[in-house]
Tab-separated table of C-alpha atoms and ligand atoms in Angstrom:
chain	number	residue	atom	x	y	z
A	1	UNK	CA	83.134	16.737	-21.947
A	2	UNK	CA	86.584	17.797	-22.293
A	3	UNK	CA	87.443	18.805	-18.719
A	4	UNK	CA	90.889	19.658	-17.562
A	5	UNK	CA	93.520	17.824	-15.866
A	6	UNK	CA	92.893	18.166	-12.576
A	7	UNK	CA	96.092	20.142	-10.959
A	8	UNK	CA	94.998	19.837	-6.950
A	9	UNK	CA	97.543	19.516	-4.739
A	10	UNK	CA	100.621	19.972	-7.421
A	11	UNK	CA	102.305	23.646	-7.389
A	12	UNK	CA	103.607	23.920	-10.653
A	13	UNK	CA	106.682	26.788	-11.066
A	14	UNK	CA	105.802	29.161	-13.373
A	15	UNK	CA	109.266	31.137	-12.891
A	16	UNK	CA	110.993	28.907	-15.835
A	17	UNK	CA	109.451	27.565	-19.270
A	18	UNK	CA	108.938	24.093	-19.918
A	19	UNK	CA	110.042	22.390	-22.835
A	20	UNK	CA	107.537	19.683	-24.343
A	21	UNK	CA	108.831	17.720	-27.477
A	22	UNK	CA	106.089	16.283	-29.599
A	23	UNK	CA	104.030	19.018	-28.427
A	24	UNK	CA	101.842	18.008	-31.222
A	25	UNK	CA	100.923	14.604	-30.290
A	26	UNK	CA	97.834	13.470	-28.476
A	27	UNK	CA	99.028	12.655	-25.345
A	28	UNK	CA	101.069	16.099	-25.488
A	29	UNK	CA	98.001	18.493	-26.584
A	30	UNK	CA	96.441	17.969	-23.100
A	31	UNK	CA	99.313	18.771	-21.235
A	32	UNK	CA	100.288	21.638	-22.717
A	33	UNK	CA	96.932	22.774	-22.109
A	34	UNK	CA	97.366	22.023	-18.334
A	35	UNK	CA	100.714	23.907	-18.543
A	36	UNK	CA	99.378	26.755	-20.150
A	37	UNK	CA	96.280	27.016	-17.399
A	38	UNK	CA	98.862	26.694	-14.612
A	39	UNK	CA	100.750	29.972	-16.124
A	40	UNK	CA	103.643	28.163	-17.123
A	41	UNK	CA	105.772	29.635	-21.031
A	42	UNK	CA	106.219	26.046	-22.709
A	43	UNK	CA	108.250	25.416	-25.535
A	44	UNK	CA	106.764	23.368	-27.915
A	45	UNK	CA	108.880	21.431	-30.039
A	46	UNK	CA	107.726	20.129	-33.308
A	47	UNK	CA	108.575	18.862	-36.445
A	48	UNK	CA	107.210	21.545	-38.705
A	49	UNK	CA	106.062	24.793	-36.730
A	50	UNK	CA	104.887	26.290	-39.921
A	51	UNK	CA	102.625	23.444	-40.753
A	52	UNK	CA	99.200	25.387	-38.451
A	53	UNK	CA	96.296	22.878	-38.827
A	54	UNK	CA	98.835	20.590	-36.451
A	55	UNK	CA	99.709	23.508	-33.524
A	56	UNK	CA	96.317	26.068	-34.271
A	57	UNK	CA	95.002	24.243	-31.063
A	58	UNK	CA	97.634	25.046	-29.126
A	59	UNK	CA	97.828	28.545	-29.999
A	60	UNK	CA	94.567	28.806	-29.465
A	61	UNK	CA	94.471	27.345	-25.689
A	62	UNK	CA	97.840	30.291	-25.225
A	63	UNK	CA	95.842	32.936	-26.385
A	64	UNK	CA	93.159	32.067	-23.571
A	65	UNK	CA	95.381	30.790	-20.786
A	66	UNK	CA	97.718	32.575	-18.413
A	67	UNK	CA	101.036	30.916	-20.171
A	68	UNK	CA	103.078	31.415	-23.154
A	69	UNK	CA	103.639	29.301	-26.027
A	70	UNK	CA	106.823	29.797	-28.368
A	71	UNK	CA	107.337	27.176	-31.434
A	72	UNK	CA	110.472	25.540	-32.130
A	73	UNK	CA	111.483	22.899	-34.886
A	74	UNK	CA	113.036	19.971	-33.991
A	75	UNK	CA	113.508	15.916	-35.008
A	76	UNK	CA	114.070	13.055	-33.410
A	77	UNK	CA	116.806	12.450	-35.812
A	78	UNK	CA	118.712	14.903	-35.530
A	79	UNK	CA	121.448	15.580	-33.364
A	80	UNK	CA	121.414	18.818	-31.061
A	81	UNK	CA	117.671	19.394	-32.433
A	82	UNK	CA	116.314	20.168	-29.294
A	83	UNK	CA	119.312	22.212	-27.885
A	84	UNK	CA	117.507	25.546	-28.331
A	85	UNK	CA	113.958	24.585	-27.442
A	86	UNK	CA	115.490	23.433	-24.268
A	87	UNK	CA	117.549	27.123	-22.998
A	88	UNK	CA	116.725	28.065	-20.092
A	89	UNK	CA	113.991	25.387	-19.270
A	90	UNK	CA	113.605	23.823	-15.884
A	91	UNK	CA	111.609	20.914	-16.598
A	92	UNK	CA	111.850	19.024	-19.785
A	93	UNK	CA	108.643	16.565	-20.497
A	94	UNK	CA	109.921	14.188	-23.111
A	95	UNK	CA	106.772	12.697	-25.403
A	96	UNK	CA	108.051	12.714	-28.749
A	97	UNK	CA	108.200	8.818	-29.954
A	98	UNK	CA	106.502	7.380	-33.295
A	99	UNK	CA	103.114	5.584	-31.560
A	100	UNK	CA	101.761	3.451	-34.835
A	101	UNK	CA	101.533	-0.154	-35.332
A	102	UNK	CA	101.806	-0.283	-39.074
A	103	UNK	CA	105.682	0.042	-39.981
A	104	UNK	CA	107.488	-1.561	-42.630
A	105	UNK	CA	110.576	-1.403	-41.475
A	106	UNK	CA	110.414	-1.148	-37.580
A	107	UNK	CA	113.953	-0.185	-36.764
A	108	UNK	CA	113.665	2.796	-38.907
A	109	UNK	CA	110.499	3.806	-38.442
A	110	UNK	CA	110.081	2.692	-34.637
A	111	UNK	CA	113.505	2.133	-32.810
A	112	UNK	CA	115.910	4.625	-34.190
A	113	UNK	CA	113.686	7.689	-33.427
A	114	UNK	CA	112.550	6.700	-30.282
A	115	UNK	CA	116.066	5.299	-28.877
A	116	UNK	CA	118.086	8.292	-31.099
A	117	UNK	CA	115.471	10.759	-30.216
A	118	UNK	CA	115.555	10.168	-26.237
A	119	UNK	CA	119.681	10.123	-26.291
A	120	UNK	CA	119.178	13.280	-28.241
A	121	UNK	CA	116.931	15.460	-26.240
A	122	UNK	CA	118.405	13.916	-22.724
A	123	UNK	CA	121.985	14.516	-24.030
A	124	UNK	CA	120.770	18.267	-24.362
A	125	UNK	CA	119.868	18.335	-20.802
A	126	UNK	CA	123.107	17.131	-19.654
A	127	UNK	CA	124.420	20.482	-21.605
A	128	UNK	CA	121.654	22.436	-20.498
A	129	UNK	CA	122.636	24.334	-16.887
A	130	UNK	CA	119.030	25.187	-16.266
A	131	UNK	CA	117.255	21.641	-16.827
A	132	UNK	CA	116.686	20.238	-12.737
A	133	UNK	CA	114.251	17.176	-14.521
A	134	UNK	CA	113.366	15.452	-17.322
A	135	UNK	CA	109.858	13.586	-17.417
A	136	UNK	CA	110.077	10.870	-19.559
A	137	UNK	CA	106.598	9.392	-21.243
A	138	UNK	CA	107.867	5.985	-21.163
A	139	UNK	CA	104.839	3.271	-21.694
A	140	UNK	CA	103.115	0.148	-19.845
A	141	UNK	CA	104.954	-1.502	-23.175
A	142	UNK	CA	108.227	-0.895	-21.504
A	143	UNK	CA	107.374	-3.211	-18.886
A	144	UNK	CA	105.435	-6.133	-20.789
A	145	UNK	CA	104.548	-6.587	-24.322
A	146	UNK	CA	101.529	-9.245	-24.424
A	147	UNK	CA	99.096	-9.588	-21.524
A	148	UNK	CA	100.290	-13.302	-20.955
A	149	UNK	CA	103.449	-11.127	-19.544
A	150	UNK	CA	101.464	-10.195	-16.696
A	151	UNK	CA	100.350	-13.988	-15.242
A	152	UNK	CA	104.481	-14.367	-14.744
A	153	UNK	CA	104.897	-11.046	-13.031
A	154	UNK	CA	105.540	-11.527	-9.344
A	155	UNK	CA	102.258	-11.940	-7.757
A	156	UNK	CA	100.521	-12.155	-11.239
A	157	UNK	CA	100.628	-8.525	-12.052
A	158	UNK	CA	102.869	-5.538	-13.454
A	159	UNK	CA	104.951	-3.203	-10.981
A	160	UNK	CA	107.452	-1.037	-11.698
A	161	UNK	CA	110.396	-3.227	-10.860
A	162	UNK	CA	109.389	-5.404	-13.870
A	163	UNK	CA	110.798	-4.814	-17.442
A	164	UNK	CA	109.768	-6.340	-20.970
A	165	UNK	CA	111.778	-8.936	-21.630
A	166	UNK	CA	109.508	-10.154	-24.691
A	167	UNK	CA	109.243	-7.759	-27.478
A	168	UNK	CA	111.874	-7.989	-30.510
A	169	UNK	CA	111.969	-6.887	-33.482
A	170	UNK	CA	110.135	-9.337	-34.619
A	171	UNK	CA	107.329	-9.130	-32.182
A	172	UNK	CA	105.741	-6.175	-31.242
A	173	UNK	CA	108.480	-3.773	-32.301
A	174	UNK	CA	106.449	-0.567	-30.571
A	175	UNK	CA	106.680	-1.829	-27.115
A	176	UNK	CA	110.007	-2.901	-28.201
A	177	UNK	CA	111.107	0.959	-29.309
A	178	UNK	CA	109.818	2.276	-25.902
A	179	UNK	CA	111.728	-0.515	-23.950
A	180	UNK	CA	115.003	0.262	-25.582
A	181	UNK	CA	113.845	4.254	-25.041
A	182	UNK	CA	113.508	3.796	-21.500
A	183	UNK	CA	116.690	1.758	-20.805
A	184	UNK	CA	118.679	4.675	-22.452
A	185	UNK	CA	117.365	7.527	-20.620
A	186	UNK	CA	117.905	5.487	-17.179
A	187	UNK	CA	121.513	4.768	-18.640
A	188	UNK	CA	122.041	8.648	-19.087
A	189	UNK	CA	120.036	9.869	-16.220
A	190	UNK	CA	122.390	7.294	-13.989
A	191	UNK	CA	125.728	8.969	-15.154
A	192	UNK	CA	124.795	12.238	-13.823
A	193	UNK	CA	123.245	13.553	-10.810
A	194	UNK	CA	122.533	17.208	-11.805
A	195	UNK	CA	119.089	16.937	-13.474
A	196	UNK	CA	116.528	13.529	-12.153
A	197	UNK	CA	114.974	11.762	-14.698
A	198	UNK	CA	111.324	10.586	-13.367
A	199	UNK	CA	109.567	8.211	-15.613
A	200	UNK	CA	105.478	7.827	-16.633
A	201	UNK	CA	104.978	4.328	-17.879
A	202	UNK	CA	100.909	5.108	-19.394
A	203	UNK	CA	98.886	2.043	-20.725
A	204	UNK	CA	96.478	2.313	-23.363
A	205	UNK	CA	95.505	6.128	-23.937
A	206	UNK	CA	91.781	6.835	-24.430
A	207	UNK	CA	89.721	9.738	-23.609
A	208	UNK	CA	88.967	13.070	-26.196
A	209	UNK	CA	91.818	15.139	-28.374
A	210	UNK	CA	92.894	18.248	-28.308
A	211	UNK	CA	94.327	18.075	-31.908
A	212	UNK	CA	92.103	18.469	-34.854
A	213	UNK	CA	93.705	15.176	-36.649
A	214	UNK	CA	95.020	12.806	-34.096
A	215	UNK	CA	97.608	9.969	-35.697
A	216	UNK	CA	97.861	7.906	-32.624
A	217	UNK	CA	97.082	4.419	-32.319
A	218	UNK	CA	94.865	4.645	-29.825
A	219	UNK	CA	92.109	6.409	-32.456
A	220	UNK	CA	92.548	3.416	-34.663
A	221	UNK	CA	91.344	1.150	-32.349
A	222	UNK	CA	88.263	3.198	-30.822
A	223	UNK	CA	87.265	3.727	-34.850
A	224	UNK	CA	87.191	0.118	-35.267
A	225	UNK	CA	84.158	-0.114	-32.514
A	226	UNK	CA	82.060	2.268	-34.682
A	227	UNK	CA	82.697	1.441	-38.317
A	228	UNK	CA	81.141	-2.307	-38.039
A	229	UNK	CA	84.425	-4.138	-38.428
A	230	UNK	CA	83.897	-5.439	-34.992
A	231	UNK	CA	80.222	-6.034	-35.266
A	232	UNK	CA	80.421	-9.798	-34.798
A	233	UNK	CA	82.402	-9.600	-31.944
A	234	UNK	CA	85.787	-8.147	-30.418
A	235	UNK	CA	88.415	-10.406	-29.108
A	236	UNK	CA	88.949	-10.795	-24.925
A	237	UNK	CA	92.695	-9.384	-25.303
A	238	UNK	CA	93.621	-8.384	-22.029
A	239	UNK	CA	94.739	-4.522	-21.630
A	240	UNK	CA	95.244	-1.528	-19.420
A	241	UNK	CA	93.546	2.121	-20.285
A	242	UNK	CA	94.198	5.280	-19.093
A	243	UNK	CA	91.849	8.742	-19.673
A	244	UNK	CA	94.397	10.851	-21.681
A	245	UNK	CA	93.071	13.834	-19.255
A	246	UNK	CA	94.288	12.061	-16.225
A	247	UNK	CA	97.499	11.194	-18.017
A	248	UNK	CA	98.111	15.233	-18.595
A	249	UNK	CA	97.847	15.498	-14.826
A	250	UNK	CA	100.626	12.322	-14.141
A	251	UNK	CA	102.895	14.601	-16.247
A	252	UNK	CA	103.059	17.724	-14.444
A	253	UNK	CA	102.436	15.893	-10.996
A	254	UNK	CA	106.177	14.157	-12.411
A	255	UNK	CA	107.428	17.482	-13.241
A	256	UNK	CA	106.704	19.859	-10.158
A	257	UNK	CA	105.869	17.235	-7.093
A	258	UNK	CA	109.394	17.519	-5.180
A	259	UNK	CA	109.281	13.970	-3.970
A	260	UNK	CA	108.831	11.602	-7.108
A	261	UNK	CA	111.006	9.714	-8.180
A	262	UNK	CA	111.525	6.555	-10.570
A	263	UNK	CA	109.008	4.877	-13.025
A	264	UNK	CA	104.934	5.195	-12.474
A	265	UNK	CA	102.800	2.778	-14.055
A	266	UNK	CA	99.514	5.016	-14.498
A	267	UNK	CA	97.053	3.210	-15.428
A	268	UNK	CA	93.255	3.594	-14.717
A	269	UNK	CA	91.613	0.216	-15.147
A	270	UNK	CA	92.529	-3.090	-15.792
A	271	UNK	CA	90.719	-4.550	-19.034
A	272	UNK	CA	90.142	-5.620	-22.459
A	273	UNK	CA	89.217	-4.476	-25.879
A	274	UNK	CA	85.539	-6.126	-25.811
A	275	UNK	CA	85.131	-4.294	-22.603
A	276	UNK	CA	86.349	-1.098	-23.578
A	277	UNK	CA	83.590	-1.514	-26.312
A	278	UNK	CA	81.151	-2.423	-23.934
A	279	UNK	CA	81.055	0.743	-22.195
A	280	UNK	CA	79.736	2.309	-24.940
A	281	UNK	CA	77.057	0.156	-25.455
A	282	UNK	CA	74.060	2.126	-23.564
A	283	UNK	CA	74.549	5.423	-24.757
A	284	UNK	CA	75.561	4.546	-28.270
A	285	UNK	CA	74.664	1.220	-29.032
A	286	UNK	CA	71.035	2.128	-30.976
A	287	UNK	CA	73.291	3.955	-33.209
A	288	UNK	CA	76.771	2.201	-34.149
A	289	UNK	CA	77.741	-2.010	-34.768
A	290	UNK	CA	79.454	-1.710	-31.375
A	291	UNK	CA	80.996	-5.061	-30.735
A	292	UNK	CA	78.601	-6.603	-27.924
A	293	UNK	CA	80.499	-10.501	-27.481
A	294	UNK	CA	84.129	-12.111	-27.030
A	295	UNK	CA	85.231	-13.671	-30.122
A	296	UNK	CA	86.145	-17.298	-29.594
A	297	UNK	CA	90.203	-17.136	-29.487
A	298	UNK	CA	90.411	-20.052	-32.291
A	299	UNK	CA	88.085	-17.831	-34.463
A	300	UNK	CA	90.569	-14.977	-33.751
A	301	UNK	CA	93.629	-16.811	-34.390
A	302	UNK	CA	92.243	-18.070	-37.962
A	303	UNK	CA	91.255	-14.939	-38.895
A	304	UNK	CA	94.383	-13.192	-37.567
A	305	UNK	CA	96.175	-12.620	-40.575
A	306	UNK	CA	93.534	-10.886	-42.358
A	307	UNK	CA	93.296	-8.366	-39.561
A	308	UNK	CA	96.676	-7.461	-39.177
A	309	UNK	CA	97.390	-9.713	-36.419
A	310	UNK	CA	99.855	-11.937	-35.731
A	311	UNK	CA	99.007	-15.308	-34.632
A	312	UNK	CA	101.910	-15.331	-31.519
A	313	UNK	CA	99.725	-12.346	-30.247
A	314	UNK	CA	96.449	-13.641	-30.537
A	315	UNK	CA	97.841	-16.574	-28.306
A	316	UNK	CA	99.759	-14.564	-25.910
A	317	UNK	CA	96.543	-11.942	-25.607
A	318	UNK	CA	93.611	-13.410	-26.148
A	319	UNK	CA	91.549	-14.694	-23.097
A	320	UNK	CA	94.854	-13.706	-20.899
A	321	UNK	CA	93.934	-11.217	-18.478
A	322	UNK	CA	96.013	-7.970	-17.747
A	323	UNK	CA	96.470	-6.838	-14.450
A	324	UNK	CA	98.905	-3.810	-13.137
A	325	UNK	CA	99.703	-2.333	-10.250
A	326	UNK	CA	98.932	1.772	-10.111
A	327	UNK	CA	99.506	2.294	-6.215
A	328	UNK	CA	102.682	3.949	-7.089
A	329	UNK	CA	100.874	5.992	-9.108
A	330	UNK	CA	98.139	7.160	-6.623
A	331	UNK	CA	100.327	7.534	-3.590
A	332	UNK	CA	103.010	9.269	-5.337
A	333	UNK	CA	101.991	11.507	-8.255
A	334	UNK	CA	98.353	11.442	-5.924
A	335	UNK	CA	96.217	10.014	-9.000
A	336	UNK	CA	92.860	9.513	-9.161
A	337	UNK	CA	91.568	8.168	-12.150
A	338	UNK	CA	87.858	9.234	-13.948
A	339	UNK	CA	85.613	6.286	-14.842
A	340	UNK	CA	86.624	4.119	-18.147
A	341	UNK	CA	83.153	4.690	-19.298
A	342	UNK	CA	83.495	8.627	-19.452
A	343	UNK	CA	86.716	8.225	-21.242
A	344	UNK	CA	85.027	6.210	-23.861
A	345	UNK	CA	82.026	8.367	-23.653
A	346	UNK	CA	84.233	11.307	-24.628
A	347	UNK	CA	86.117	9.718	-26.863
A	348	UNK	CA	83.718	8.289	-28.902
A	349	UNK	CA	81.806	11.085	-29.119
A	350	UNK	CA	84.292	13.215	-30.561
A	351	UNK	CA	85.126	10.773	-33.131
A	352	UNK	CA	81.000	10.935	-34.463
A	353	UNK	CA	80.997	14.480	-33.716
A	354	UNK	CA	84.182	15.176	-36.203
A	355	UNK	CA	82.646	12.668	-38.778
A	356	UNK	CA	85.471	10.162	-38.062
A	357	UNK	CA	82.918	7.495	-37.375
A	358	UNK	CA	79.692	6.842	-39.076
A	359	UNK	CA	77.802	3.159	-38.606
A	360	UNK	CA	78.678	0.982	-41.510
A	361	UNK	CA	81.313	3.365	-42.970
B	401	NAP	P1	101.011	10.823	-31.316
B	401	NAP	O1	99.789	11.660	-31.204
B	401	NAP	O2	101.263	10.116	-32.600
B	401	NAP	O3	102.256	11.681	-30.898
B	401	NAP	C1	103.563	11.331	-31.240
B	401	NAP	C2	104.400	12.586	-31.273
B	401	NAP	O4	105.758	12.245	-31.579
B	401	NAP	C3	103.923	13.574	-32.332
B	401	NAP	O5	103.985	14.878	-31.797
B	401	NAP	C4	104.953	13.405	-33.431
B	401	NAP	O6	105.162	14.572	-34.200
B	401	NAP	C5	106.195	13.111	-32.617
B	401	NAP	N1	107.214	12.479	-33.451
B	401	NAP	C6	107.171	11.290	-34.072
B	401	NAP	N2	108.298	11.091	-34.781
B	401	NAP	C7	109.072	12.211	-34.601
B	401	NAP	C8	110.342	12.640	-35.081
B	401	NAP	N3	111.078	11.874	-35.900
B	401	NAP	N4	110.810	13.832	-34.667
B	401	NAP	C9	110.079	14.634	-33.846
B	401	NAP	N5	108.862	14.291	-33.376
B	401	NAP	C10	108.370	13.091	-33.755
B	401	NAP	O7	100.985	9.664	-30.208
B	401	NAP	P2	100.679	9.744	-28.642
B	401	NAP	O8	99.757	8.631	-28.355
B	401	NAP	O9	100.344	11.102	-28.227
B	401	NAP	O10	102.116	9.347	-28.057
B	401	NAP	C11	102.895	10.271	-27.298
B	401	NAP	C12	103.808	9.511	-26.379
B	401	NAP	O11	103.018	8.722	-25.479
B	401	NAP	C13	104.745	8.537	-27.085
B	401	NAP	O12	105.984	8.558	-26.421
B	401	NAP	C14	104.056	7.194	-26.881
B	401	NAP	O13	104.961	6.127	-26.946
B	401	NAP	C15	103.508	7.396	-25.490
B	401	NAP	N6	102.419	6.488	-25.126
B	401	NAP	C16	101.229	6.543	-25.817
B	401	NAP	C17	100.215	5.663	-25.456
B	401	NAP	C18	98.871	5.666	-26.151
B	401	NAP	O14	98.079	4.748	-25.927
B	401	NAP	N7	98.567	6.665	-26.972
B	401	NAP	C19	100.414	4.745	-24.407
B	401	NAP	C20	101.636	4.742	-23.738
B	401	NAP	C21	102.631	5.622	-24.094
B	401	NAP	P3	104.349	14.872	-35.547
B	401	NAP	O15	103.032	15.485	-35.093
B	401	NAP	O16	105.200	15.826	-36.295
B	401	NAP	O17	104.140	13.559	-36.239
């Protein structure tokens, strides 16, 4: 378990710190750590960099890798908050957004930081002489928000050249948060042609954390497979996954590859929630309620409310299948992506290990 992101073939510049925003997140822990390995000083911007049990890790990985690590608080909210994280950076990798599906008032809680925080922090690198690129961790949810989006993409699947024309306020505010996110940082990135702003567009994120208490959705799911509330069944709602490790690796391949440019769907496999459960059946399914058959959709939809779920999505997802494009992804930021069942493996694992799971809890 827990190997790194594989850097072959990408020669990262260690001659200029990197800034990472949200250096605390999931997604964010793992490529630090690949920064760090490679020798490059990254500035790690965070909400509160007194608050240890969230950045111990990545002090931790500093003290053992060839890089540097400095701290630096900053906010979403906040104009000019990453001004001084940012001096002197080359690359800025942009991952900061709220990732969390239970909001009470989405344009607060979801829009405003994510479409505030991106003007924010690519504002700064308009100001910022040093700053050649800005990687941007955009989402699948940019380009489609339910998996029925993908039967009327052209050819009956997701490229880059589509965008989410779906999500509201209303309905699934996330992917709508990361879809207004995106549009500004193209609208900034196309008034200036000093820095390049080169986009990662991940699906689902699975695979192990580096941070002691992950938040992210992604977790929330995964528990769900081990704690019996799927033990009936899960629903057939079509998704894509991608190992969090191999994600890492799309980042700095964005940063330091000369040659990319644009938005990258990366995305590892093209599938569903019962089947992400599924993978884990033979090694752990003597031991946890994993989910083992599709729900029938009308059983879904009736019980939708009571599991947080809107009936519009179990229509639009349910039984639709979700298909995506990566080829961008492997010819141009030269991905290769690890088995869905190690990712799950890993994953799932980590969660027993660290008590997060138990069967029946
Ligand atoms: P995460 O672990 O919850 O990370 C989110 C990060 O954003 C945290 O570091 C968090 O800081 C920071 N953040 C949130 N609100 C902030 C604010 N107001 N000011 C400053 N920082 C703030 O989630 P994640 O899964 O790693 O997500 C990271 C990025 O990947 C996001 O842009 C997300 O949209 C994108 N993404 C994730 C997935 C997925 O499946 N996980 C898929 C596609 C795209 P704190 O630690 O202080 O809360």
């Amino acid at each position: 378990m827990h190997q790194e992101p594989d850097l072959t073939g990408i020669t990262v510049d260690t001659s200029a710190p990197a800034l990472v925003t949200g250096a605390t997140g999931y997604v964010a822990g793992w490529l630090v750590k690949g920064l760090l390995d490679a020798g490059v000083t990254v500035h790690a911007a965070v909400r509160d960099p007194h608050n240890t049990a969230k950045i111990q890790h990545l002090l931790d990985f500093a003290e053992k890798a060839p890089g540097d690590i400095r701290f630096f608080a900053a906010d979403l909210l906040e104009d000019g908050s990453y001004s001084e994280a940012m001096a002197g950076c080359r690359v800025v990798f942009h991952t900061a957004s709220p990732f969390t599906t239970q909001v009470n008032d989405p344009q607060r809680e979801l829009v405003d930081p994510a479409v505030q925080g991106t003007r924010t922090v690519l504002r700064s690198a308009d100001a910022t002489p040093s700053v050649e690129r800005v990687v941007l961790t955009s989402s699948c949810a940019a380009i489609y928000t339910d998996a029925a989006d993908c039967a009327a993409a052209p050819g009956g699947r997701l490229t880059e050249e589509v965008w989410n024309t779906t999500a509201s306020l209303d309905h699934q505010p996330y992917s709508y948060s990361k879809l207004l996110a995106e549009r500004a940082a193209w609208q900034i990135a196309n008034a200036q042609d000093r820095w390049r702003l080169v986009v990662v567009n991940p699906s689902l994120v699975v695979g192990p954390a580096v941070n002691a208490q992950p938040t992210s959705e992604s977790f929330s799911i995964v528990r769900q497979f081990g704690d019996g509330t799927m033990r009936h069944g899960a629903p057939r709602a079509g998704l894509g996954a991608v190992d969090v490790r191999d994600l890492a690796r799309a980042h700095i391949a964005a940063g330091y590859l000369p040659d990319v440019r644009g938005r990258h769907i990366v995305s590892g496999h093209d599938t569903d929630v019962l089947e992400l459960a599924r993978v884990l059946l033979p090694r752990f399914g003597d031991r946890f309620p994993l989910p083992r058959r599709a729900l029938p959709k009308p059983l879904v939809w009736l019980a939708a409310p009571t599991a947080g779920l809107t009936r519009t999505f179990v229509s639009r997802n349910v039984n639709h299948p979700w298909h995506a494009d990566n080829g961008k992804s492997r010819r141009e930021l030269g991905m290769e992506y690890r088995r869905l069942r190690e990712s799950m493996e890993d994953m799932f694992e980590q969660l027993v290990e660290r008590g997060s799971v138990s069967p029946g809890k």
